[in-house]
Every structure is written in structure tokens, then in C-alpha cells.
Amino acid sequence: MAYSFPEEVLEYVLSFIKTDKDRNAVSLVCKSWYEIERWCRRRVFIGNCYAVNPRIMIRRFPEIRSVEIKGKPHFADFNLVPEGWGGYFHPWVVAMARAYPMLEEIRLKRMVVSDDCLEMIAKSFKNFRVLVMSSCEGFSTDGLACIAANCRNLRELDLRESEVEDLSGHWLSHFPDTCTSLESLNIACLGSEVCFSALERLVSRCPNLRKLQLNRTVPLEKLPNLLIRAPELVEFGTGAYSAELRPELLSNLVNAFAGCKKLKALSGFWDVVPAYIPAIYPVCCGLTSLNLSYANIQSPDIIKLVSQCQNLQRLWVLDYIEDSGLDVLATCCKKLEELRVFPSDPYDVEPNVSLTEQGLVSVSEGCPKLQSVLYFCRRMSNAALFTIAKNSPNLIRFRLCIIEARAPDYLTYEPLDAGFGAIVENCRELRRLSLSGFLTDRVFEYIGKHAKKLEMLSIAFAGQGDLGLHHVLSGCDSLRKLEIRDCPFGDKALLANAAKLETMRSLWMSSCPVSYGACKLLGQKLRRVNVEVIDERGTPESRPDSCHIEKLYIYRTLSGPRVDTPDFIWTMDEEGNTPQ
Amino acid sequence: MGTPGLGLEITELRLGLPCMGGKSKAAEKKRAFWEIDGEEDGSSSTTTEEKTQKVESGGKGSGNQVVVGWPPVCSYRRKNSFNGREKGSKTYVKVSMDGAPILRKIDLGPFGEYSELTRALQKLFHSFDHSEKLKDAENNEYVTIYEDKDGDWMLVGDVPWEMFTESCKRLRIMKNADAKGIGLHV
């Protein structure tokens, strides 16, 4: 091409192209576009930290400003991934400290982050602005103190559900008086008391503070003083929502909440004293998101609250809401897009609340925009699932958890195959599905046939044999993440669909009859895929090849076998050699 | 708590190498040398270490055993929901291990179940050099006991987790040999 237009023009055009998908497409046009694009890419998303390594990332994209990395497999949330598995942020931060001095944003999920890492962030990136750590662990409040003290332009510090070694609340006082840049602070996961006056001063001097999520130790009495200092708040998470009944506290709270004219999202609400719930009534009509999933309030109080939130788009709540509360939700909240109902007492076989499949059916009937569902309940029927599928054809995420494993249709005692089949057949845009209840291979036949846009599938205690897994692997064209536990899926389906695994981000299987021999075969067959056997009983070489392994994690990678595996993980080698 | 024979067996301490009925005698277990573990539930899956939690239904249970990670409530939520546990109040107890000269302290608050306690105890005493003693596995296993509110020494793992944290005053990791001597069947 003798007459290509100047690089600067192309760069300018590319600055409007934001999504990874589009950027990747641009880079495939020709070599010069690939070059230009890679120099001006500013954000990178790494869905599996072992799919690539820092060196590769830096070599291709030298000018990154924002990095997002995910570590452990999703089932780590349920204690299925052994301690010490991996997902260490350390090698990344070391490499980026050298290569990306202008780095501004780090977002991590399920990674192990040490205080050293936090110190490195604080000292290496002078323009550092955003740190989000979702479900991470390995660091303490000392690391946070370092961030607070050194990141001059910090805008976001979000510790979302991380496990932090809480040495003291004193770290918050390390924000210097000159720090006025904070826009978002989420410390809800911290256990110990932060110095309240330091918090108050911090809030006062940050005029752009839009999001603030407190931890449980901040008492209700302190809220009014805090809220009047943060009138720009869009999202707010309370601490413990309880205090002795005092009328002046209630009226102070009412005024304080009323003063936050931009408030759209509320959360927190631990240990609720119902008499104080009316304090938030003034802001209800503006709320688009309400997280009551830690609130121990009963259905009548929830109903009074929810019925005032006509603009609600997202509700997270405990099953205390009951079917009656969900009926009210269906009547009052016509803009609802996302519903999550969590179990208040998941380990009791007997229901402690009157929440059944009917609640979800009502919501599907009343809320035409429903897209995303996470629902824990104790019984389900095919009939209910048919109705839900019919009412909500626009579902994108459907995660149903019937608490008793392998529970059949409670009316007919049949498997729930047909019900879930209706969901995948009617909900053409479905991207994420979690199954539960009694299911045969038939449900997988439906899924393989209809769920063409499905990207993530979670299966537990389901199916009859390899055929089930085969349907999924051969039929689901868009499948990226598959996680399976306690299902009778074994070698045959995996070996027959080995090539599929090269097109997916990852496959997790635990407590399934997959033999060690099959894992070795997969390791040989698959190129640029790590086949990792996780077994805490010691090397699988000491048992026959036909012996079933405990857990299996298979993922595509450019990085070769991991170099940081713990002693209970064996990577199957491409030559079929005995892993050491 | 549960009716015997319905699978609600008391979670019991399992010592020695976790063999699956003799199959993996050769298996070298480098990790835990003591466990708080439940009965294998004999399900069709062939895994080991299907750790079970006691169903806290006070006798109403239908015999369902609860397995690790089910129902799928994420660990953050499990630790932070209010289920009768006082959050914010630290529940530190002393832990002594036979042969280790220095006692430790551990906070029971953050844990939701026995397996988490086990892991934490392992970490706590990791530096204690027991490596040679492990060779003779039979004689050097340990059992974990606790002193309850009444001053009695009890076997860890018998009661539901919540009940345990409320009544546990201190922990002791005792040598198996001593345990046998006082009639503890492990």
C-alpha cells in the first residue's frame, strides 16, 4: 500500500474504538494496523491470569494505563479450590512497575495480593488512580495504609468482598490532608473500626466523592454527620443499621438522606432495627439499586420499602422477602432488570420462610425488563420454569439454586429437564446459566441444541453420563467457561471434544469420574492448553491410570505450563511424560 | 443431634493418611497430618475428602448431608451474614500444641466451618518441625480438643460450628498416643 494515510490519523480514529473485541479486530486488518493499534491500546483485560504472562502482555502492549486481571476459578468462592492454588499478583506488579510507570488503574478479581504488592503499587505508579480488588486476599490493612499514604491522586479504592487481614482501622488516617481526589471508597469488607474522625475529614475534603461503602463497625449515629458532608453521593453503603430508638436520631437520618439528592444505590444494612428503615423513604423513589442481602428484616418491612422504589432496576435481597414480597415487587417495580434472592438459612433442610418458585414466577410476570436472575429456593417445578421462560424471553443470566441437591419437580417428581429446556429455548440471548435440581442427560441435549449464545454454564449433581457433557461441548457454540462438580461425566466426552477446549477460556471439573489416564491423553492432544490435575492425595502417578482424579482445571494459554504450581497440582505434559 | 444411621454421623477426626479404603496406601500425603472430617457419604462420585458439615436442624433433618460448597453461597457471604454470630467481636482463643513450646492465639470469628479452622491451625504450627516425626505416622498423629464453657475437654468436630465457637474457650492439639490413653476413639 503506497498510499496509506498517516499514522496520526489512524491513531486518532482508533482512540474512539474502546472495546477489546473491536480493538482485536482492528489489529487483524494488516501488519501496520496491528503495530499502530498495539502502541495506542490503553486497557487490557486478562480473564485468566495464567492464559498469558506479564512479559507477553508488555511485549505486545507497551503503553497500557489500565489493567484488569482475574485469577482463581469461580468455584473458589465455594471453597472448592484448595488453599495455595495460585493467582498471585506479584509477578504482574513487578513487571508492570518496570514497564508501565504511567499505569493508572488496576482491577483484580480472585487474586492473591500481598502487602508487598500494594507497597509496590504505591511507590511505582505516580499517576495511580484506581484500585479495585474483588474477592482478593493476602493483604492486610498495612498494605492499605501504604496506598493511602502514597497515591497522591487516588480516585477509587474498592475492596469489594476481599479478605483483608485487619490489623487495625488506623490505616485510614494515612490519607494525607492533601488528598482530595477520592471519588469512590468501599471498605465494607473490613472488620475493625476505622478512625471515625479521620473518615469524616476525608469525606469532607473530597468534593467528588460519589461512592462510599462503610463497614459494619460504623454506627448508625455517625451517619448523619457523614452524609451531610457528602452531598454528591450516588452510591452509599451503611454500616450496622441499628441503634437504640431515639426520635432525634431518626429525624437526623431522614434529613441527612434527604440531602443526598443524587443517591441512586443503597447497600449495607447489617443488623437492621426496623424502626430506622423509614429514614430512607425520602430517597426510595430515586433508587435504581438496593442491596438488602445482609438485612435481617422480614417481609412486611421489605414490602413497605420496596413498594416505594418505583424506579428500582436492581434488587438483592434475602429470602425473607417471601413470595408475598415478590408479588409486591412485581406490582411496583416495573423497571426491574436484576433480581438476586439469597438464602437466609441455607443449611437447614426445612424451609424457614415462605419463599417458593411462585415468587420468581410473579416477578417474571410483572417485570418485563427482567434480564438477570439469581434465585435460591427450596422447590421448583417444570410448570413454573415454562412460565418464567415464556414471560421473560430477554433473560441474559439465569442462575437457579434449588437448595436440596438433585431435587425433582416437586409436583410431578420428574426431572427438571423440560423446564430448563424451555428456558434455553425461549431465552435466545441467554449468556449465563446455572442449573440445579434433578436433571438427566436430556437437559444437556436441550442446552446443546438451543443455547447458542451461552458463554458460561455451571452444573452440579446433574446428568447421567458422558452423553450429557458431550451435548454441551459439541452444541454450545459460544461457550467460554464451563464449571462442573459432582456429575457422572468422564473420559469419553472430554476426549471426543478435546478440540472444543482450545476454544474456551476454561473448564473446571471436580468430583467427576475423570481418569488420570484421560488427563494425560488430553495433555498430549491439546496444544497451548494447560491440563492441570489437582489432587491432594499426592501424585497421581502413585495410583493406576484408571483412578479418578479429584479436580481438573483446563484452560487455554500462551504461557506454557505454570511455574508456580503448588505441590498438589500436576500439569499434563505434551509429550505424555510423567509429570514430576 | 441427628438420628444415627441416616448419615448424620458425628463429624469425626480422621487421623493418619487419608486412604480411600486401602486404595491409595502408596499415596504420599504431604499436607494435613490431622483432619476434622466426616464419613464418606458413599455417593457415586469417587472422590475422597467429601467433607461434611453437620446439618443444624436439631433432629428435623431428612438425612441429607451437606457437602463442601453446597448450596453455592460464596464464602464472603457465609462469613458475613448474621446467622446468630456477633460480628465485630473477636473470638480469640489460645491454641497449644503438644511439643510446641509456645502457644498461639487464633480468632474463630472469620471461619464458617471446621475445615477452615483446620487449615488455619496447620498454618499456625507449620513452622514447628514435625517432619521427622511424620515418618512414623501411626504414633505421631494428633487430635484436636477444646475446653468448653464448663471447663470440660471435648473433641473438636462433634457439634455444629456455631455451637462450637460459642462454647470454645481454648484449643489443644494433643498427640494421638495421649488421646488413646484417655480412651478417645479416633
PDB file of N, CA and C in Angstrom, chain A residues 18-88:
ATOM      1  N   LYS A  18     -13.093   1.438  21.607  1.00  0.00           N
ATOM      2  CA  LYS A  18     -12.809   1.139  23.013  1.00  0.00           C
ATOM      3  C   LYS A  18     -12.826  -0.344  23.362  1.00  0.00           C
ATOM      4  N   THR A  19     -13.761  -1.080  22.812  1.00  0.00           N
ATOM      5  CA  THR A  19     -13.907  -2.445  23.313  1.00  0.00           C
ATOM      6  C   THR A  19     -12.772  -3.331  22.806  1.00  0.00           C
ATOM      7  N   ASP A  20     -12.470  -4.335  23.626  1.00  0.00           N
ATOM      8  CA  ASP A  20     -11.401  -5.271  23.266  1.00  0.00           C
ATOM      9  C   ASP A  20     -11.696  -5.956  21.946  1.00  0.00           C
ATOM     10  N   LYS A  21     -12.953  -6.316  21.800  1.00  0.00           N
ATOM     11  CA  LYS A  21     -13.346  -7.064  20.605  1.00  0.00           C
ATOM     12  C   LYS A  21     -13.029  -6.254  19.346  1.00  0.00           C
ATOM     13  N   ASP A  22     -13.424  -4.974  19.395  1.00  0.00           N
ATOM     14  CA  ASP A  22     -13.185  -4.122  18.233  1.00  0.00           C
ATOM     15  C   ASP A  22     -11.701  -3.872  18.024  1.00  0.00           C
ATOM     16  N   ARG A  23     -11.012  -3.653  19.115  1.00  0.00           N
ATOM     17  CA  ARG A  23      -9.563  -3.413  19.026  1.00  0.00           C
ATOM     18  C   ARG A  23      -8.857  -4.621  18.436  1.00  0.00           C
ATOM     19  N   ASN A  24      -9.274  -5.792  18.881  1.00  0.00           N
ATOM     20  CA  ASN A  24      -8.669  -7.018  18.349  1.00  0.00           C
ATOM     21  C   ASN A  24      -8.938  -7.141  16.855  1.00  0.00           C
ATOM     22  N   ALA A  25     -10.143  -6.772  16.457  1.00  0.00           N
ATOM     23  CA  ALA A  25     -10.474  -6.840  15.030  1.00  0.00           C
ATOM     24  C   ALA A  25      -9.585  -5.884  14.233  1.00  0.00           C
ATOM     25  N   VAL A  26      -9.428  -4.683  14.749  1.00  0.00           N
ATOM     26  CA  VAL A  26      -8.566  -3.693  14.090  1.00  0.00           C
ATOM     27  C   VAL A  26      -7.156  -4.246  13.894  1.00  0.00           C
ATOM     28  N   SER A  27      -6.670  -4.910  14.912  1.00  0.00           N
ATOM     29  CA  SER A  27      -5.279  -5.367  14.859  1.00  0.00           C
ATOM     30  C   SER A  27      -5.073  -6.474  13.841  1.00  0.00           C
ATOM     31  N   LEU A  28      -6.167  -7.069  13.372  1.00  0.00           N
ATOM     32  CA  LEU A  28      -6.026  -8.160  12.411  1.00  0.00           C
ATOM     33  C   LEU A  28      -6.069  -7.693  10.962  1.00  0.00           C
ATOM     34  N   VAL A  29      -6.334  -6.415  10.753  1.00  0.00           N
ATOM     35  CA  VAL A  29      -6.502  -5.928   9.375  1.00  0.00           C
ATOM     36  C   VAL A  29      -5.214  -6.082   8.563  1.00  0.00           C
ATOM     37  N   CYS A  30      -4.132  -5.608   9.107  1.00  0.00           N
ATOM     38  CA  CYS A  30      -2.857  -5.740   8.398  1.00  0.00           C
ATOM     39  C   CYS A  30      -1.752  -5.460   9.412  1.00  0.00           C
ATOM     40  N   LYS A  31      -0.523  -5.718   8.996  1.00  0.00           N
ATOM     41  CA  LYS A  31       0.597  -5.582   9.935  1.00  0.00           C
ATOM     42  C   LYS A  31       0.748  -4.175  10.458  1.00  0.00           C
ATOM     43  N   SER A  32       0.564  -3.175   9.604  1.00  0.00           N
ATOM     44  CA  SER A  32       0.791  -1.812  10.095  1.00  0.00           C
ATOM     45  C   SER A  32      -0.317  -1.395  11.058  1.00  0.00           C
ATOM     46  N   TRP A  33      -1.526  -1.845  10.798  1.00  0.00           N
ATOM     47  CA  TRP A  33      -2.602  -1.551  11.751  1.00  0.00           C
ATOM     48  C   TRP A  33      -2.345  -2.259  13.076  1.00  0.00           C
ATOM     49  N   TYR A  34      -1.862  -3.464  12.996  1.00  0.00           N
ATOM     50  CA  TYR A  34      -1.517  -4.212  14.211  1.00  0.00           C
ATOM     51  C   TYR A  34      -0.517  -3.414  15.036  1.00  0.00           C
ATOM     52  N   GLU A  35       0.510  -2.890  14.352  1.00  0.00           N
ATOM     53  CA  GLU A  35       1.549  -2.119  15.051  1.00  0.00           C
ATOM     54  C   GLU A  35       0.999  -0.846  15.670  1.00  0.00           C
ATOM     55  N   ILE A  36       0.255  -0.103  14.847  1.00  0.00           N
ATOM     56  CA  ILE A  36      -0.274   1.166  15.346  1.00  0.00           C
ATOM     57  C   ILE A  36      -1.210   0.907  16.529  1.00  0.00           C
ATOM     58  N   GLU A  37      -2.054  -0.096  16.358  1.00  0.00           N
ATOM     59  CA  GLU A  37      -3.036  -0.389  17.407  1.00  0.00           C
ATOM     60  C   GLU A  37      -2.350  -0.773  18.712  1.00  0.00           C
ATOM     61  N   ARG A  38      -1.329  -1.594  18.620  1.00  0.00           N
ATOM     62  CA  ARG A  38      -0.756  -2.080  19.875  1.00  0.00           C
ATOM     63  C   ARG A  38      -0.060  -0.968  20.664  1.00  0.00           C
ATOM     64  N   TRP A  39       0.415   0.028  19.951  1.00  0.00           N
ATOM     65  CA  TRP A  39       1.059   1.143  20.648  1.00  0.00           C
ATOM     66  C   TRP A  39       0.055   2.078  21.308  1.00  0.00           C
ATOM     67  N   CYS A  40      -1.158   2.091  20.781  1.00  0.00           N
ATOM     68  CA  CYS A  40      -2.116   3.012  21.400  1.00  0.00           C
ATOM     69  C   CYS A  40      -3.203   2.316  22.215  1.00  0.00           C
ATOM     70  N   ARG A  41      -3.040   1.010  22.453  1.00  0.00           N
ATOM     71  CA  ARG A  41      -4.013   0.375  23.343  1.00  0.00           C
ATOM     72  C   ARG A  41      -3.697   0.776  24.778  1.00  0.00           C
ATOM     73  N   ARG A  42      -4.749   1.186  25.507  1.00  0.00           N
ATOM     74  CA  ARG A  42      -4.534   1.682  26.856  1.00  0.00           C
ATOM     75  C   ARG A  42      -5.084   0.762  27.931  1.00  0.00           C
ATOM     76  N   ARG A  43      -6.031  -0.115  27.556  1.00  0.00           N
ATOM     77  CA  ARG A  43      -6.605  -1.004  28.566  1.00  0.00           C
ATOM     78  C   ARG A  43      -6.425  -2.445  28.145  1.00  0.00           C
ATOM     79  N   VAL A  44      -6.139  -3.287  29.099  1.00  0.00           N
ATOM     80  CA  VAL A  44      -6.114  -4.705  28.771  1.00  0.00           C
ATOM     81  C   VAL A  44      -6.897  -5.490  29.822  1.00  0.00           C
ATOM     82  N   PHE A  45      -7.628  -6.483  29.360  1.00  0.00           N
ATOM     83  CA  PHE A  45      -8.404  -7.340  30.248  1.00  0.00           C
ATOM     84  C   PHE A  45      -7.880  -8.763  30.111  1.00  0.00           C
ATOM     85  N   ILE A  46      -7.492  -9.352  31.230  1.00  0.00           N
ATOM     86  CA  ILE A  46      -6.965 -10.717  31.207  1.00  0.00           C
ATOM     87  C   ILE A  46      -7.879 -11.580  32.059  1.00  0.00           C
ATOM     88  N   GLY A  47      -8.698 -12.390  31.394  1.00  0.00           N
ATOM     89  CA  GLY A  47      -9.723 -13.154  32.093  1.00  0.00           C
ATOM     90  C   GLY A  47      -9.171 -14.314  32.907  1.00  0.00           C
ATOM     91  N   ASN A  48      -7.972 -14.747  32.574  1.00  0.00           N
ATOM     92  CA  ASN A  48      -7.340 -15.832  33.314  1.00  0.00           C
ATOM     93  C   ASN A  48      -5.856 -15.497  33.402  1.00  0.00           C
ATOM     94  N   CYS A  49      -5.408 -15.233  34.602  1.00  0.00           N
ATOM     95  CA  CYS A  49      -4.032 -14.735  34.756  1.00  0.00           C
ATOM     96  C   CYS A  49      -2.981 -15.708  34.238  1.00  0.00           C
ATOM     97  N   TYR A  50      -3.354 -16.982  34.088  1.00  0.00           N
ATOM     98  CA  TYR A  50      -2.375 -17.948  33.578  1.00  0.00           C
ATOM     99  C   TYR A  50      -2.491 -18.183  32.082  1.00  0.00           C
ATOM    100  N   ALA A  51      -3.405 -17.446  31.426  1.00  0.00           N
ATOM    101  CA  ALA A  51      -3.543 -17.612  29.977  1.00  0.00           C
ATOM    102  C   ALA A  51      -2.435 -16.884  29.239  1.00  0.00           C
ATOM    103  N   VAL A  52      -1.821 -15.980  29.964  1.00  0.00           N
ATOM    104  CA  VAL A  52      -0.793 -15.156  29.342  1.00  0.00           C
ATOM    105  C   VAL A  52       0.167 -14.788  30.462  1.00  0.00           C
ATOM    106  N   ASN A  53       1.284 -14.170  30.189  1.00  0.00           N
ATOM    107  CA  ASN A  53       2.138 -13.748  31.298  1.00  0.00           C
ATOM    108  C   ASN A  53       2.549 -12.284  31.123  1.00  0.00           C
ATOM    109  N   PRO A  54       3.098 -11.668  32.147  1.00  0.00           N
ATOM    110  CA  PRO A  54       3.411 -10.242  32.056  1.00  0.00           C
ATOM    111  C   PRO A  54       4.319  -9.909  30.873  1.00  0.00           C
ATOM    112  N   ARG A  55       5.264 -10.780  30.621  1.00  0.00           N
ATOM    113  CA  ARG A  55       6.224 -10.480  29.546  1.00  0.00           C
ATOM    114  C   ARG A  55       5.516 -10.372  28.203  1.00  0.00           C
ATOM    115  N   ILE A  56       4.616 -11.314  27.952  1.00  0.00           N
ATOM    116  CA  ILE A  56       3.883 -11.303  26.689  1.00  0.00           C
ATOM    117  C   ILE A  56       3.015 -10.055  26.597  1.00  0.00           C
ATOM    118  N   MET A  57       2.335  -9.736  27.690  1.00  0.00           N
ATOM    119  CA  MET A  57       1.453  -8.573  27.695  1.00  0.00           C
ATOM    120  C   MET A  57       2.252  -7.298  27.404  1.00  0.00           C
ATOM    121  N   ILE A  58       3.368  -7.158  28.077  1.00  0.00           N
ATOM    122  CA  ILE A  58       4.166  -5.941  27.938  1.00  0.00           C
ATOM    123  C   ILE A  58       4.797  -5.850  26.563  1.00  0.00           C
ATOM    124  N   ARG A  59       5.192  -6.998  26.054  1.00  0.00           N
ATOM    125  CA  ARG A  59       5.826  -7.001  24.732  1.00  0.00           C
ATOM    126  C   ARG A  59       4.857  -6.527  23.664  1.00  0.00           C
ATOM    127  N   ARG A  60       3.589  -6.974  23.790  1.00  0.00           N
ATOM    128  CA  ARG A  60       2.644  -6.555  22.762  1.00  0.00           C
ATOM    129  C   ARG A  60       2.091  -5.158  23.014  1.00  0.00           C
ATOM    130  N   PHE A  61       1.785  -4.844  24.259  1.00  0.00           N
ATOM    131  CA  PHE A  61       1.157  -3.556  24.549  1.00  0.00           C
ATOM    132  C   PHE A  61       2.044  -2.741  25.476  1.00  0.00           C
ATOM    133  N   PRO A  62       2.863  -1.897  24.932  1.00  0.00           N
ATOM    134  CA  PRO A  62       3.838  -1.187  25.754  1.00  0.00           C
ATOM    135  C   PRO A  62       3.301   0.028  26.521  1.00  0.00           C
ATOM    136  N   GLU A  63       2.096   0.468  26.180  1.00  0.00           N
ATOM    137  CA  GLU A  63       1.636   1.729  26.769  1.00  0.00           C
ATOM    138  C   GLU A  63       0.314   1.598  27.506  1.00  0.00           C
ATOM    139  N   ILE A  64       0.220   0.575  28.284  1.00  0.00           N
ATOM    140  CA  ILE A  64      -1.050   0.334  28.966  1.00  0.00           C
ATOM    141  C   ILE A  64      -1.224   1.266  30.177  1.00  0.00           C
ATOM    142  N   ARG A  65      -2.449   1.724  30.372  1.00  0.00           N
ATOM    143  CA  ARG A  65      -2.744   2.552  31.530  1.00  0.00           C
ATOM    144  C   ARG A  65      -3.682   1.856  32.516  1.00  0.00           C
ATOM    145  N   SER A  66      -4.375   0.827  32.004  1.00  0.00           N
ATOM    146  CA  SER A  66      -5.386   0.193  32.856  1.00  0.00           C
ATOM    147  C   SER A  66      -5.364  -1.306  32.635  1.00  0.00           C
ATOM    148  N   VAL A  67      -5.274  -2.042  33.738  1.00  0.00           N
ATOM    149  CA  VAL A  67      -5.161  -3.494  33.668  1.00  0.00           C
ATOM    150  C   VAL A  67      -6.268  -4.132  34.507  1.00  0.00           C
ATOM    151  N   GLU A  68      -6.883  -5.164  33.951  1.00  0.00           N
ATOM    152  CA  GLU A  68      -7.851  -5.929  34.744  1.00  0.00           C
ATOM    153  C   GLU A  68      -7.480  -7.396  34.634  1.00  0.00           C
ATOM    154  N   ILE A  69      -7.310  -8.063  35.771  1.00  0.00           N
ATOM    155  CA  ILE A  69      -6.855  -9.452  35.767  1.00  0.00           C
ATOM    156  C   ILE A  69      -7.704 -10.301  36.712  1.00  0.00           C
ATOM    157  N   LYS A  70      -8.039 -11.493  36.242  1.00  0.00           N
ATOM    158  CA  LYS A  70      -8.779 -12.418  37.106  1.00  0.00           C
ATOM    159  C   LYS A  70      -7.937 -13.657  37.379  1.00  0.00           C
ATOM    160  N   GLY A  71      -8.060 -14.176  38.565  1.00  0.00           N
ATOM    161  CA  GLY A  71      -7.195 -15.279  38.992  1.00  0.00           C
ATOM    162  C   GLY A  71      -7.903 -16.606  39.143  1.00  0.00           C
ATOM    163  N   LYS A  72      -8.330 -16.873  40.384  1.00  0.00           N
ATOM    164  CA  LYS A  72      -8.858 -18.208  40.673  1.00  0.00           C
ATOM    165  C   LYS A  72     -10.149 -18.502  39.932  1.00  0.00           C
ATOM    166  N   PRO A  73     -10.395 -19.783  39.686  1.00  0.00           N
ATOM    167  CA  PRO A  73     -11.663 -20.163  39.069  1.00  0.00           C
ATOM    168  C   PRO A  73     -12.841 -19.796  39.976  1.00  0.00           C
ATOM    169  N   HIS A  74     -13.988 -19.576  39.372  1.00  0.00           N
ATOM    170  CA  HIS A  74     -15.175 -19.144  40.092  1.00  0.00           C
ATOM    171  C   HIS A  74     -15.517 -20.051  41.278  1.00  0.00           C
ATOM    172  N   PHE A  75     -15.324 -21.350  41.126  1.00  0.00           N
ATOM    173  CA  PHE A  75     -15.695 -22.269  42.206  1.00  0.00           C
ATOM    174  C   PHE A  75     -14.836 -22.082  43.471  1.00  0.00           C
ATOM    175  N   ALA A  76     -13.833 -21.233  43.384  1.00  0.00           N
ATOM    176  CA  ALA A  76     -13.066 -20.898  44.591  1.00  0.00           C
ATOM    177  C   ALA A  76     -13.964 -20.201  45.606  1.00  0.00           C
ATOM    178  N   ASP A  77     -15.003 -19.536  45.117  1.00  0.00           N
ATOM    179  CA  ASP A  77     -15.948 -18.865  46.020  1.00  0.00           C
ATOM    180  C   ASP A  77     -16.623 -19.859  46.948  1.00  0.00           C
ATOM    181  N   PHE A  78     -16.685 -21.118  46.532  1.00  0.00           N
ATOM    182  CA  PHE A  78     -17.399 -22.129  47.318  1.00  0.00           C
ATOM    183  C   PHE A  78     -16.429 -23.117  47.947  1.00  0.00           C
ATOM    184  N   ASN A  79     -15.195 -22.659  48.155  1.00  0.00           N
ATOM    185  CA  ASN A  79     -14.188 -23.484  48.820  1.00  0.00           C
ATOM    186  C   ASN A  79     -13.816 -24.750  48.065  1.00  0.00           C
ATOM    187  N   LEU A  80     -14.031 -24.783  46.754  1.00  0.00           N
ATOM    188  CA  LEU A  80     -13.685 -25.991  46.009  1.00  0.00           C
ATOM    189  C   LEU A  80     -12.255 -25.956  45.481  1.00  0.00           C
ATOM    190  N   VAL A  81     -11.644 -24.776  45.532  1.00  0.00           N
ATOM    191  CA  VAL A  81     -10.270 -24.665  45.053  1.00  0.00           C
ATOM    192  C   VAL A  81      -9.363 -24.656  46.277  1.00  0.00           C
ATOM    193  N   PRO A  82      -8.433 -25.599  46.361  1.00  0.00           N
ATOM    194  CA  PRO A  82      -7.629 -25.690  47.586  1.00  0.00           C
ATOM    195  C   PRO A  82      -6.803 -24.438  47.839  1.00  0.00           C
ATOM    196  N   GLU A  83      -6.553 -24.194  49.085  1.00  0.00           N
ATOM    197  CA  GLU A  83      -5.713 -23.083  49.503  1.00  0.00           C
ATOM    198  C   GLU A  83      -4.320 -23.225  48.909  1.00  0.00           C
ATOM    199  N   GLY A  84      -3.774 -22.146  48.428  1.00  0.00           N
ATOM    200  CA  GLY A  84      -2.434 -22.215  47.850  1.00  0.00           C
ATOM    201  C   GLY A  84      -2.446 -22.514  46.359  1.00  0.00           C
ATOM    202  N   TRP A  85      -3.630 -22.497  45.761  1.00  0.00           N
ATOM    203  CA  TRP A  85      -3.758 -22.810  44.332  1.00  0.00           C
ATOM    204  C   TRP A  85      -2.941 -21.877  43.456  1.00  0.00           C
ATOM    205  N   GLY A  86      -2.992 -20.588  43.755  1.00  0.00           N
ATOM    206  CA  GLY A  86      -2.231 -19.651  42.919  1.00  0.00           C
ATOM    207  C   GLY A  86      -2.978 -18.352  42.708  1.00  0.00           C
ATOM    208  N   GLY A  87      -2.753 -17.735  41.551  1.00  0.00           N
ATOM    209  CA  GLY A  87      -3.381 -16.453  41.257  1.00  0.00           C
ATOM    210  C   GLY A  87      -2.639 -15.302  41.905  1.00  0.00           C
ATOM    211  N   TYR A  88      -1.328 -15.360  41.895  1.00  0.00           N
ATOM    212  CA  TYR A  88      -0.526 -14.345  42.570  1.00  0.00           C
ATOM    213  C   TYR A  88      -0.355 -13.113  41.701  1.00  0.00           C
TER     214      TYR A  88
END
